[in-house]
mmCIF file with all atom_site columns, C-alpha atoms in Angstrom:
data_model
loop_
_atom_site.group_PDB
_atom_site.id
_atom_site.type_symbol
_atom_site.label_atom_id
_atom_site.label_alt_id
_atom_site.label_comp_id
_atom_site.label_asym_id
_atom_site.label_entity_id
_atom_site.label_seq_id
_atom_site.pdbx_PDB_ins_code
_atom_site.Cartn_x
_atom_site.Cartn_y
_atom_site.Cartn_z
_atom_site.occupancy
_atom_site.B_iso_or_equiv
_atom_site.pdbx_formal_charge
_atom_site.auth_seq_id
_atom_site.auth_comp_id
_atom_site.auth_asym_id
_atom_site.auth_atom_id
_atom_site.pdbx_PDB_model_num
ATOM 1   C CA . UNK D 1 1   ? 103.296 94.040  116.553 1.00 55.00 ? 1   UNK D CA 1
ATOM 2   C CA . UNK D 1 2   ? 103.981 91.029  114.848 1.00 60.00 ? 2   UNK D CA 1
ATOM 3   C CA . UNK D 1 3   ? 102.077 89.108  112.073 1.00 55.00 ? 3   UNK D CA 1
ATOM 4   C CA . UNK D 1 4   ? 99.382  87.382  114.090 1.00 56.00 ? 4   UNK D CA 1
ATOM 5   C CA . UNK D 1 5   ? 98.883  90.184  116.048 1.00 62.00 ? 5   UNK D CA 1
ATOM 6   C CA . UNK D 1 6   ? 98.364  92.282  112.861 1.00 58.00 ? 6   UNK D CA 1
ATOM 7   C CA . UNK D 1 7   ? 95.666  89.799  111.460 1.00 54.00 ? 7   UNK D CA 1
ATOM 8   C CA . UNK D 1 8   ? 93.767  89.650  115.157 1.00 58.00 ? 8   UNK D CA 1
ATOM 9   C CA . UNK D 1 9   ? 93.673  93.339  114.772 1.00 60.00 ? 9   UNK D CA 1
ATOM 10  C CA . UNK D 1 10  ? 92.016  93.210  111.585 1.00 57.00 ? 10  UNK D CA 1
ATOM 11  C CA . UNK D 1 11  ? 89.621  90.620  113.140 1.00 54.00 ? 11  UNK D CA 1
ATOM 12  C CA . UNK D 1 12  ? 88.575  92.555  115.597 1.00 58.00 ? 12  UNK D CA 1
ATOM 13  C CA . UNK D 1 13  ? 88.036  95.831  113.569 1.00 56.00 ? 13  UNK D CA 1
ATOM 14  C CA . UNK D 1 14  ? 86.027  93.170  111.024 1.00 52.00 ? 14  UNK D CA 1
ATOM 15  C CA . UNK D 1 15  ? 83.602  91.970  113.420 1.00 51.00 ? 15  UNK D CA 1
ATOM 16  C CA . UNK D 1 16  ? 81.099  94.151  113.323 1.00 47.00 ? 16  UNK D CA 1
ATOM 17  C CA . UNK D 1 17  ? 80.611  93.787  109.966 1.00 46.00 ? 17  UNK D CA 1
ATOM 18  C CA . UNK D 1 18  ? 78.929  91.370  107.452 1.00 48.00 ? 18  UNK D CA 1
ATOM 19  C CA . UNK D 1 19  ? 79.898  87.981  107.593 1.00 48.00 ? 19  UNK D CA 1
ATOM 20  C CA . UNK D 1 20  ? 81.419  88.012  104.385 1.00 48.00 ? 20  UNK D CA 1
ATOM 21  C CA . UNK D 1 21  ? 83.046  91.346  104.838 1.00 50.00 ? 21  UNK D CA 1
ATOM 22  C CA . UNK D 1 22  ? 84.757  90.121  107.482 1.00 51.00 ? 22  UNK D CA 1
ATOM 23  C CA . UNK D 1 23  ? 85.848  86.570  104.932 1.00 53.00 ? 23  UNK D CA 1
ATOM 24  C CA . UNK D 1 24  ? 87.165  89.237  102.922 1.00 55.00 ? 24  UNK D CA 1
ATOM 25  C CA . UNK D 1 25  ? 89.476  90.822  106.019 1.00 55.00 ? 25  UNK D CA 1
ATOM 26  C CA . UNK D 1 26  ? 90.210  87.710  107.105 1.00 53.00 ? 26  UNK D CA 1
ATOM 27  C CA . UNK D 1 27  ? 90.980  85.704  103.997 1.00 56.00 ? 27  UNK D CA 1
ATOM 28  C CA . UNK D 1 28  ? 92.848  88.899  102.928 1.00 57.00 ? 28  UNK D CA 1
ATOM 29  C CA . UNK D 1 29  ? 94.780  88.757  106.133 1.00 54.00 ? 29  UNK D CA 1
ATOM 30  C CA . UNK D 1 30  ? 95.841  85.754  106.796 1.00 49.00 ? 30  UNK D CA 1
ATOM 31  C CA . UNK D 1 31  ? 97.109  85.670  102.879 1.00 49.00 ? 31  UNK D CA 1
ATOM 32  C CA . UNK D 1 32  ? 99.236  88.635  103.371 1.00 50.00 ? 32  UNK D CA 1
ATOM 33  C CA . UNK D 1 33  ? 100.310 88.289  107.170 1.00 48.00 ? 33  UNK D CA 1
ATOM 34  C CA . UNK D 1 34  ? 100.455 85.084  107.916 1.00 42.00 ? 34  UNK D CA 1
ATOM 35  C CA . UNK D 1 35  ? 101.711 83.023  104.808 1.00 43.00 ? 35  UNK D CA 1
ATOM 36  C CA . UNK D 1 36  ? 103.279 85.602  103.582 1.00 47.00 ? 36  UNK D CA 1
ATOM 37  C CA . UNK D 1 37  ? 101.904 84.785  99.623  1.00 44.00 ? 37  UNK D CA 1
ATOM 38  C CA . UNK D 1 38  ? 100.921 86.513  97.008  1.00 46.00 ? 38  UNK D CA 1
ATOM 39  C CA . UNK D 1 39  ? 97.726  86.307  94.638  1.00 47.00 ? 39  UNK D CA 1
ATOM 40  C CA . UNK D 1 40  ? 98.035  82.411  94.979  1.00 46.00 ? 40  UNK D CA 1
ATOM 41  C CA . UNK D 1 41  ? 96.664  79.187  96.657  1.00 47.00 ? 41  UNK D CA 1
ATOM 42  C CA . UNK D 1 42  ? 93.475  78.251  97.753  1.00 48.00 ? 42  UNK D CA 1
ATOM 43  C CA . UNK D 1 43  ? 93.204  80.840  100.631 1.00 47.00 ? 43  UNK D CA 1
ATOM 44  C CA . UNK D 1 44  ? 94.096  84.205  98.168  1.00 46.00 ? 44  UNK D CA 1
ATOM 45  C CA . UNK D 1 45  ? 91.601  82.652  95.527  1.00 46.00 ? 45  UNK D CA 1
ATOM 46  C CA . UNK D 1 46  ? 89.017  82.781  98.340  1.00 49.00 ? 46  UNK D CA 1
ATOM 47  C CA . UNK D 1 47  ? 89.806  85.995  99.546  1.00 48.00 ? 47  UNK D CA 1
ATOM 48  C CA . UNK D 1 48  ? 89.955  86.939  95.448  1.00 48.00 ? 48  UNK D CA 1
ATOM 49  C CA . UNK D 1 49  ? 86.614  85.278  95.313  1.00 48.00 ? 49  UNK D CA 1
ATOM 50  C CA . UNK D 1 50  ? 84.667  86.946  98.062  1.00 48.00 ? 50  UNK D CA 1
ATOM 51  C CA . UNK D 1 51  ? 85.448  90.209  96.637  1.00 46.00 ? 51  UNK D CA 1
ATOM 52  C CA . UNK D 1 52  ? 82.981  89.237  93.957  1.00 46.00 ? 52  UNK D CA 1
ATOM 53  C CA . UNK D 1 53  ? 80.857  87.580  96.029  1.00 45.00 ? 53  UNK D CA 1
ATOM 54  C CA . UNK D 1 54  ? 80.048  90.330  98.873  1.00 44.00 ? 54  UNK D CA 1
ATOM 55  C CA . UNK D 1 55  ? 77.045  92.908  98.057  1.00 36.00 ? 55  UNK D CA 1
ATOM 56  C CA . UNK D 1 56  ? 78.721  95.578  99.357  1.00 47.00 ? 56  UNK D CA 1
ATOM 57  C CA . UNK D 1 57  ? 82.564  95.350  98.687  1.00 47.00 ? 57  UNK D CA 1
ATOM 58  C CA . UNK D 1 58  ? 83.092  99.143  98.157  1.00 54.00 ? 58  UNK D CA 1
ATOM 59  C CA . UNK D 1 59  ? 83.823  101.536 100.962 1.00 55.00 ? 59  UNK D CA 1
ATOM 60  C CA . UNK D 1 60  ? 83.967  99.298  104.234 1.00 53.00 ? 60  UNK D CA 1
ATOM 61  C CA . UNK D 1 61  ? 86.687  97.143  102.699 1.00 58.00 ? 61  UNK D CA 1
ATOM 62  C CA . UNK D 1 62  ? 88.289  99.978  100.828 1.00 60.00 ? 62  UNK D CA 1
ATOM 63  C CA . UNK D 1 63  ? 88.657  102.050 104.184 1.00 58.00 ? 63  UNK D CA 1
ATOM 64  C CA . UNK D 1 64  ? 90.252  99.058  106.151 1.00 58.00 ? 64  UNK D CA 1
ATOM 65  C CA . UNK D 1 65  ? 92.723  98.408  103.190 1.00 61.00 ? 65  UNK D CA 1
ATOM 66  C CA . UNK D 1 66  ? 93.539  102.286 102.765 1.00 62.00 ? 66  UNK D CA 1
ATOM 67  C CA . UNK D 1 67  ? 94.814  102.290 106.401 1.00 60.00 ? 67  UNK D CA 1
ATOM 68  C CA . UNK D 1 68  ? 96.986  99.974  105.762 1.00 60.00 ? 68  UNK D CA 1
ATOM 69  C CA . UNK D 1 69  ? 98.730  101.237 102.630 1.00 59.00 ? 69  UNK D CA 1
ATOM 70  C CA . UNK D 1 70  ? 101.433 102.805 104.668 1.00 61.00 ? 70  UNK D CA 1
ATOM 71  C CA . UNK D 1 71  ? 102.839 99.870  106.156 1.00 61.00 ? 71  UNK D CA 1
ATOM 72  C CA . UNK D 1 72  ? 106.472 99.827  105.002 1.00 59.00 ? 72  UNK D CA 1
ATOM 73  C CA . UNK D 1 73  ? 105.973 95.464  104.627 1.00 66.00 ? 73  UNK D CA 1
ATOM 74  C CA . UNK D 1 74  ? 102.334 95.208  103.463 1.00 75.00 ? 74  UNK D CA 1
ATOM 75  C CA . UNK D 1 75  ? 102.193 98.135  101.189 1.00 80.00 ? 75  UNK D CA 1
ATOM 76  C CA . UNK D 1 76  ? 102.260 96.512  98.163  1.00 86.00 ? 76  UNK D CA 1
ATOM 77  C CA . UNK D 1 77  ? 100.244 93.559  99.067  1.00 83.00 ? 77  UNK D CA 1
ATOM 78  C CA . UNK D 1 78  ? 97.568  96.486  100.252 1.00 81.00 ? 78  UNK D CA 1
ATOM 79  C CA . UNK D 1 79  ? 97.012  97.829  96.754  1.00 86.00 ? 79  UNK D CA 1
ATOM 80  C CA . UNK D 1 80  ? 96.678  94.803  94.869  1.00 88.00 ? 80  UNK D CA 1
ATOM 81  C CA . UNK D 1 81  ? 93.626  93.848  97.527  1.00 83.00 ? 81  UNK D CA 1
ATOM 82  C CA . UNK D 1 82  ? 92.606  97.821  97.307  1.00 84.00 ? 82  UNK D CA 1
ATOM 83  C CA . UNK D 1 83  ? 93.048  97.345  93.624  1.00 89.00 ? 83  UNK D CA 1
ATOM 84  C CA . UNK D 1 84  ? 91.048  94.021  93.482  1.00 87.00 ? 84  UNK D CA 1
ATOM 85  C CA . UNK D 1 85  ? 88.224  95.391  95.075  1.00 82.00 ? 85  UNK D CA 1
ATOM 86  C CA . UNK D 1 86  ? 88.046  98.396  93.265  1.00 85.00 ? 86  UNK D CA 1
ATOM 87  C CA . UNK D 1 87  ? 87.572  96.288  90.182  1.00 89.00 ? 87  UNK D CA 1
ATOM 88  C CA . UNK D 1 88  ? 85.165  94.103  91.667  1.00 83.00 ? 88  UNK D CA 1
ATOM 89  C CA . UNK D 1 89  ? 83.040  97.326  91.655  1.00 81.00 ? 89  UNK D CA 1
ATOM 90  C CA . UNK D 1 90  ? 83.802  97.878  88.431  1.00 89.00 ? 90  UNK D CA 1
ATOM 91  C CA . UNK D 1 91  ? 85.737  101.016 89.169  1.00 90.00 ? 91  UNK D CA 1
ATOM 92  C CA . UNK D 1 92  ? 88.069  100.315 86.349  1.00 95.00 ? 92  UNK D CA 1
ATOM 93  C CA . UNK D 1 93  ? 90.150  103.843 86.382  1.00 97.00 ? 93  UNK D CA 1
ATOM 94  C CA . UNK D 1 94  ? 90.465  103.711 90.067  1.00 93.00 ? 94  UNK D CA 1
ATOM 95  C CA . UNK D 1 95  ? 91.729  100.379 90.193  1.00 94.00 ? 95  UNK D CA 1
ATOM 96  C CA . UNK D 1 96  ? 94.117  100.884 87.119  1.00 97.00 ? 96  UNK D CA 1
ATOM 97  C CA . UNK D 1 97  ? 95.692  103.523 89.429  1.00 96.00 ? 97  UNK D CA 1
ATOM 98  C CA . UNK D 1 98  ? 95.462  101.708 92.458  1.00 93.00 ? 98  UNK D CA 1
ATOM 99  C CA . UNK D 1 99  ? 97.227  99.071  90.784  1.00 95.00 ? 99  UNK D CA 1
ATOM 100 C CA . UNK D 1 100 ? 99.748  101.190 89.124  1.00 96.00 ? 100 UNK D CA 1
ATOM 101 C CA . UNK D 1 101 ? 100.604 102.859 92.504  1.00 93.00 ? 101 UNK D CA 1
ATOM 102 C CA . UNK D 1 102 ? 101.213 99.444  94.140  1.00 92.00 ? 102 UNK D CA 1
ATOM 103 C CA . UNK D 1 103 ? 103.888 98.072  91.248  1.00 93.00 ? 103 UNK D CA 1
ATOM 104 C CA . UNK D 1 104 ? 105.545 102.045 92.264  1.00 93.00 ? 104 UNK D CA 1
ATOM 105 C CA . UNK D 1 105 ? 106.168 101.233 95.454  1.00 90.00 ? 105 UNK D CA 1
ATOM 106 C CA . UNK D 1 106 ? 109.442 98.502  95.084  1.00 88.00 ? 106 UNK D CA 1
ATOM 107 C CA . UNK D 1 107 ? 109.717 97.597  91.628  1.00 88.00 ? 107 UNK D CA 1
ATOM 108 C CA . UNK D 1 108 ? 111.469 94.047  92.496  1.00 89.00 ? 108 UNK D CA 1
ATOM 109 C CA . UNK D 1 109 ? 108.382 93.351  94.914  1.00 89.00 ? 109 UNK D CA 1
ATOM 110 C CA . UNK D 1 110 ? 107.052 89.948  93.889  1.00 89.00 ? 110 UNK D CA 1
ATOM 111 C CA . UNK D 1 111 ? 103.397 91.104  92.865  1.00 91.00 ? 111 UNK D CA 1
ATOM 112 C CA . UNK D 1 112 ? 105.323 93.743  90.289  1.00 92.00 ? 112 UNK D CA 1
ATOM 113 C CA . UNK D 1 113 ? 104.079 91.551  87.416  1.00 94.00 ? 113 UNK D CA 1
ATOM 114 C CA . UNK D 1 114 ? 100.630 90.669  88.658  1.00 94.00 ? 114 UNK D CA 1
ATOM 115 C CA . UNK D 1 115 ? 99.830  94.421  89.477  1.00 95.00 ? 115 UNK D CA 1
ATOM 116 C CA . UNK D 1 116 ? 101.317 95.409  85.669  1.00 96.00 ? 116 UNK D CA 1
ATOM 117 C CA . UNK D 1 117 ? 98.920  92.861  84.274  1.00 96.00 ? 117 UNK D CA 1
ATOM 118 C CA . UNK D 1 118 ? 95.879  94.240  86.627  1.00 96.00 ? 118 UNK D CA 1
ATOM 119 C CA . UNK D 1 119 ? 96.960  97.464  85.521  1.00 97.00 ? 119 UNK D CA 1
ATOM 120 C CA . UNK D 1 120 ? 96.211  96.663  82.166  1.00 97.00 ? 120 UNK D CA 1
ATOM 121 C CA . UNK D 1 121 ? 92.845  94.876  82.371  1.00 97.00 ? 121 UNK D CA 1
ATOM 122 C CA . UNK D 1 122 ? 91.822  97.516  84.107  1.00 97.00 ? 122 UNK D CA 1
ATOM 123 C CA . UNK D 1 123 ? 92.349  99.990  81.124  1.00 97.00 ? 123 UNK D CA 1
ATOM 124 C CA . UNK D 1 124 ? 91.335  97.765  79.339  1.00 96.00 ? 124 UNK D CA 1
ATOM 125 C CA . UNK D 1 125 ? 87.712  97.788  80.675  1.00 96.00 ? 125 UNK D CA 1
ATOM 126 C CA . UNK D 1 126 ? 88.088  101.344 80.971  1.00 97.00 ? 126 UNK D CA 1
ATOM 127 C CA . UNK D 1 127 ? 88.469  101.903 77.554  1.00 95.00 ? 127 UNK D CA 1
ATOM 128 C CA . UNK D 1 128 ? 92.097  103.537 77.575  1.00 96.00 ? 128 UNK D CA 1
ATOM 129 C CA . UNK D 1 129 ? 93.319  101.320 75.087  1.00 96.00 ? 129 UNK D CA 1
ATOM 130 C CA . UNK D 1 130 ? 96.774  102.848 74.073  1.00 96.00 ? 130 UNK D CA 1
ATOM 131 C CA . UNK D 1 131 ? 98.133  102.566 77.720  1.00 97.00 ? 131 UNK D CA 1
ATOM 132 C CA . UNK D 1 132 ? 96.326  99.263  78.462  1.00 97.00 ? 132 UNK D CA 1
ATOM 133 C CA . UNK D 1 133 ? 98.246  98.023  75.559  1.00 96.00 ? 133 UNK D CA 1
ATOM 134 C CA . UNK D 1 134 ? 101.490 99.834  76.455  1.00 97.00 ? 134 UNK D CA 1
ATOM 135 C CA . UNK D 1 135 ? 100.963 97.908  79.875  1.00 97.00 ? 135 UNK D CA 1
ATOM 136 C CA . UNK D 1 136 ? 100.296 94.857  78.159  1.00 96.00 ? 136 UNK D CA 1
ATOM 137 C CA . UNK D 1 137 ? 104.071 95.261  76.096  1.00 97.00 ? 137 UNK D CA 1
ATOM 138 C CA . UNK D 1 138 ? 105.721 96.469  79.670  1.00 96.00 ? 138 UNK D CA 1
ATOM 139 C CA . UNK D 1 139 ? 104.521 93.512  81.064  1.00 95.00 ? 139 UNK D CA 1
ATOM 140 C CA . UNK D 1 140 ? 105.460 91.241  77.850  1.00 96.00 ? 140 UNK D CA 1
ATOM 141 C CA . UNK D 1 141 ? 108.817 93.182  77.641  1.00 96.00 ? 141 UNK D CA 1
ATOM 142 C CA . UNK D 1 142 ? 109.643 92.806  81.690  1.00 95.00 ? 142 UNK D CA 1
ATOM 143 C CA . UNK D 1 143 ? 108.089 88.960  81.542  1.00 94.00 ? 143 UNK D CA 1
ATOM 144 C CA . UNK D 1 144 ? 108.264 87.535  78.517  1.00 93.00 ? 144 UNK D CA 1
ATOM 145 C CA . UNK D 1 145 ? 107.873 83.849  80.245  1.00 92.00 ? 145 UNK D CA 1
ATOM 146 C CA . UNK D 1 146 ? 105.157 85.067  82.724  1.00 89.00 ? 146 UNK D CA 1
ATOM 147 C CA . UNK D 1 147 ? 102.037 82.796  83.524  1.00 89.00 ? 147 UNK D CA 1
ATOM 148 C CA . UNK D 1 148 ? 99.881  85.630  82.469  1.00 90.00 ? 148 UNK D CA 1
ATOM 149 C CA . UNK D 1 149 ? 101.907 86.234  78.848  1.00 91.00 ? 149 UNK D CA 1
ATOM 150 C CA . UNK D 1 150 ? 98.959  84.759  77.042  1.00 92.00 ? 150 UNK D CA 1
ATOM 151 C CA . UNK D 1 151 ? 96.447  87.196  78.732  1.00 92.00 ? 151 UNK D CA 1
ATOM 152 C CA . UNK D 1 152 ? 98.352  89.949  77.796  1.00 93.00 ? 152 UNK D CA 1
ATOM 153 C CA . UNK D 1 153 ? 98.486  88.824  73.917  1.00 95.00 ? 153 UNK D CA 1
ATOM 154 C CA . UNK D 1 154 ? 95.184  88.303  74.405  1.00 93.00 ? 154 UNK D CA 1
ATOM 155 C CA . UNK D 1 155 ? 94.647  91.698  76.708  1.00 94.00 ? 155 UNK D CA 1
ATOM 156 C CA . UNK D 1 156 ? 96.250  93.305  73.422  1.00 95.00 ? 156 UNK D CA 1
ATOM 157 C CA . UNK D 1 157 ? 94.557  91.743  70.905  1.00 94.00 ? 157 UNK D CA 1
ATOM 158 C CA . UNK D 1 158 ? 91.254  92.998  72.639  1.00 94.00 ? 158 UNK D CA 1
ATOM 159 C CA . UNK D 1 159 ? 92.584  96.582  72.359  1.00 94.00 ? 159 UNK D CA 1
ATOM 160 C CA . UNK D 1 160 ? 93.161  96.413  68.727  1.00 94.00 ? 160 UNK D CA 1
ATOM 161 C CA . UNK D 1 161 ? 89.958  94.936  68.165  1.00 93.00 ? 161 UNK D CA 1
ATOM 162 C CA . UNK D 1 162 ? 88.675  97.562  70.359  1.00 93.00 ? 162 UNK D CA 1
ATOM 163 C CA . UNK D 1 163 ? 90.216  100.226 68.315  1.00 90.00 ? 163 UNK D CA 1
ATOM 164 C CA . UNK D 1 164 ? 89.139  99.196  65.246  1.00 91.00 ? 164 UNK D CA 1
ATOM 165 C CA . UNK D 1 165 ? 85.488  99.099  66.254  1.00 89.00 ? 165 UNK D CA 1
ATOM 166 C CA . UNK D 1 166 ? 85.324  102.543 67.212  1.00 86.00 ? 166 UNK D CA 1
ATOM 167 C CA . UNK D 1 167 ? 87.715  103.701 64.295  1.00 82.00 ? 167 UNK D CA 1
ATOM 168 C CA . UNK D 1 168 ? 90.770  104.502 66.138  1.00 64.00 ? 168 UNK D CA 1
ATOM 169 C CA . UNK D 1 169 ? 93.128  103.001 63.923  1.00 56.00 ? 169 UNK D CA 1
#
């Protein structure tokens, strides 16, 4: 089946759904499928968006993305939506390891650094503030040049201050 017939499938399986589920499947979709694009241009940041947006982003759009985690090309693209949602829910521990699954997968995939830094927000939030900050260094280490490299001084500088507040260090 080739790309557009991978995001009519998704239509179809959205259409029974809430109109802005189905923005999600389809934004989501044609991203991945048809342009082929990672977490940017106007049509991801609307996807992104929606995720936000939606009342109910948990376990209808979780259960469409978690069938497609085992396809060999979309994997990776998979978990970072999975991930995205998961955080839009404010399930910070699952989508750390959503997002930490997703950079396993093929560690030259282009989303690699954007899942690393997802990774560590998402500690972050979750309070795990020695491995969001080890994440945050990975990241810095693996992309010193990246266009998130300020976030992730930032994402560390959080962690400390973190850390101090609760006595840590």
């Amino acid at each position: 089946m080739g790309r557009r017939g991978q995001v009519a499938r998704l239509y179809n399986a959205s259409m029974d759904r809430r109109s802005a589920f189905r923005a999600l499947v389809l934004g989501a979709a044609v991203t991945v499928l048809l342009l082929g694009a990672g977490p940017t241009g106007a049509a991801t940041y609307q996807a992104h968006d929606t995720l936000y947006i939606i009342a109910d982003p948990g376990a209808r759009a979780e259960a469409v993305l978690a069938g497609l985690t085992t396809h060999a090309s979309l994997a990776v693209d998979v978990y970072y939506w999975l991930g995205m949602s998961q955080v839009a829910r404010q399930s910070w521990k699952q989508g750390a390891e959503t997002f930490a699954a997703g950079a396993a997968i093929d560690a030259k995939h282009r989303l690699n650094e954007t899942l690393t830094y997802h990774t560590a927000r998402a500690l972050l939030q979750d309070g795990q503030l020695q491995a969001a900050t080890e994440k945050f260094d990975d990241l810095l280490r693996k992309w010193p040049d990246s266009a998130v490299a300020d976030e992730s001084w930032l994402g560390k500088l959080q962690a400390a201050r973190k850390s101090v507040a609760e006595g840590k260090r």
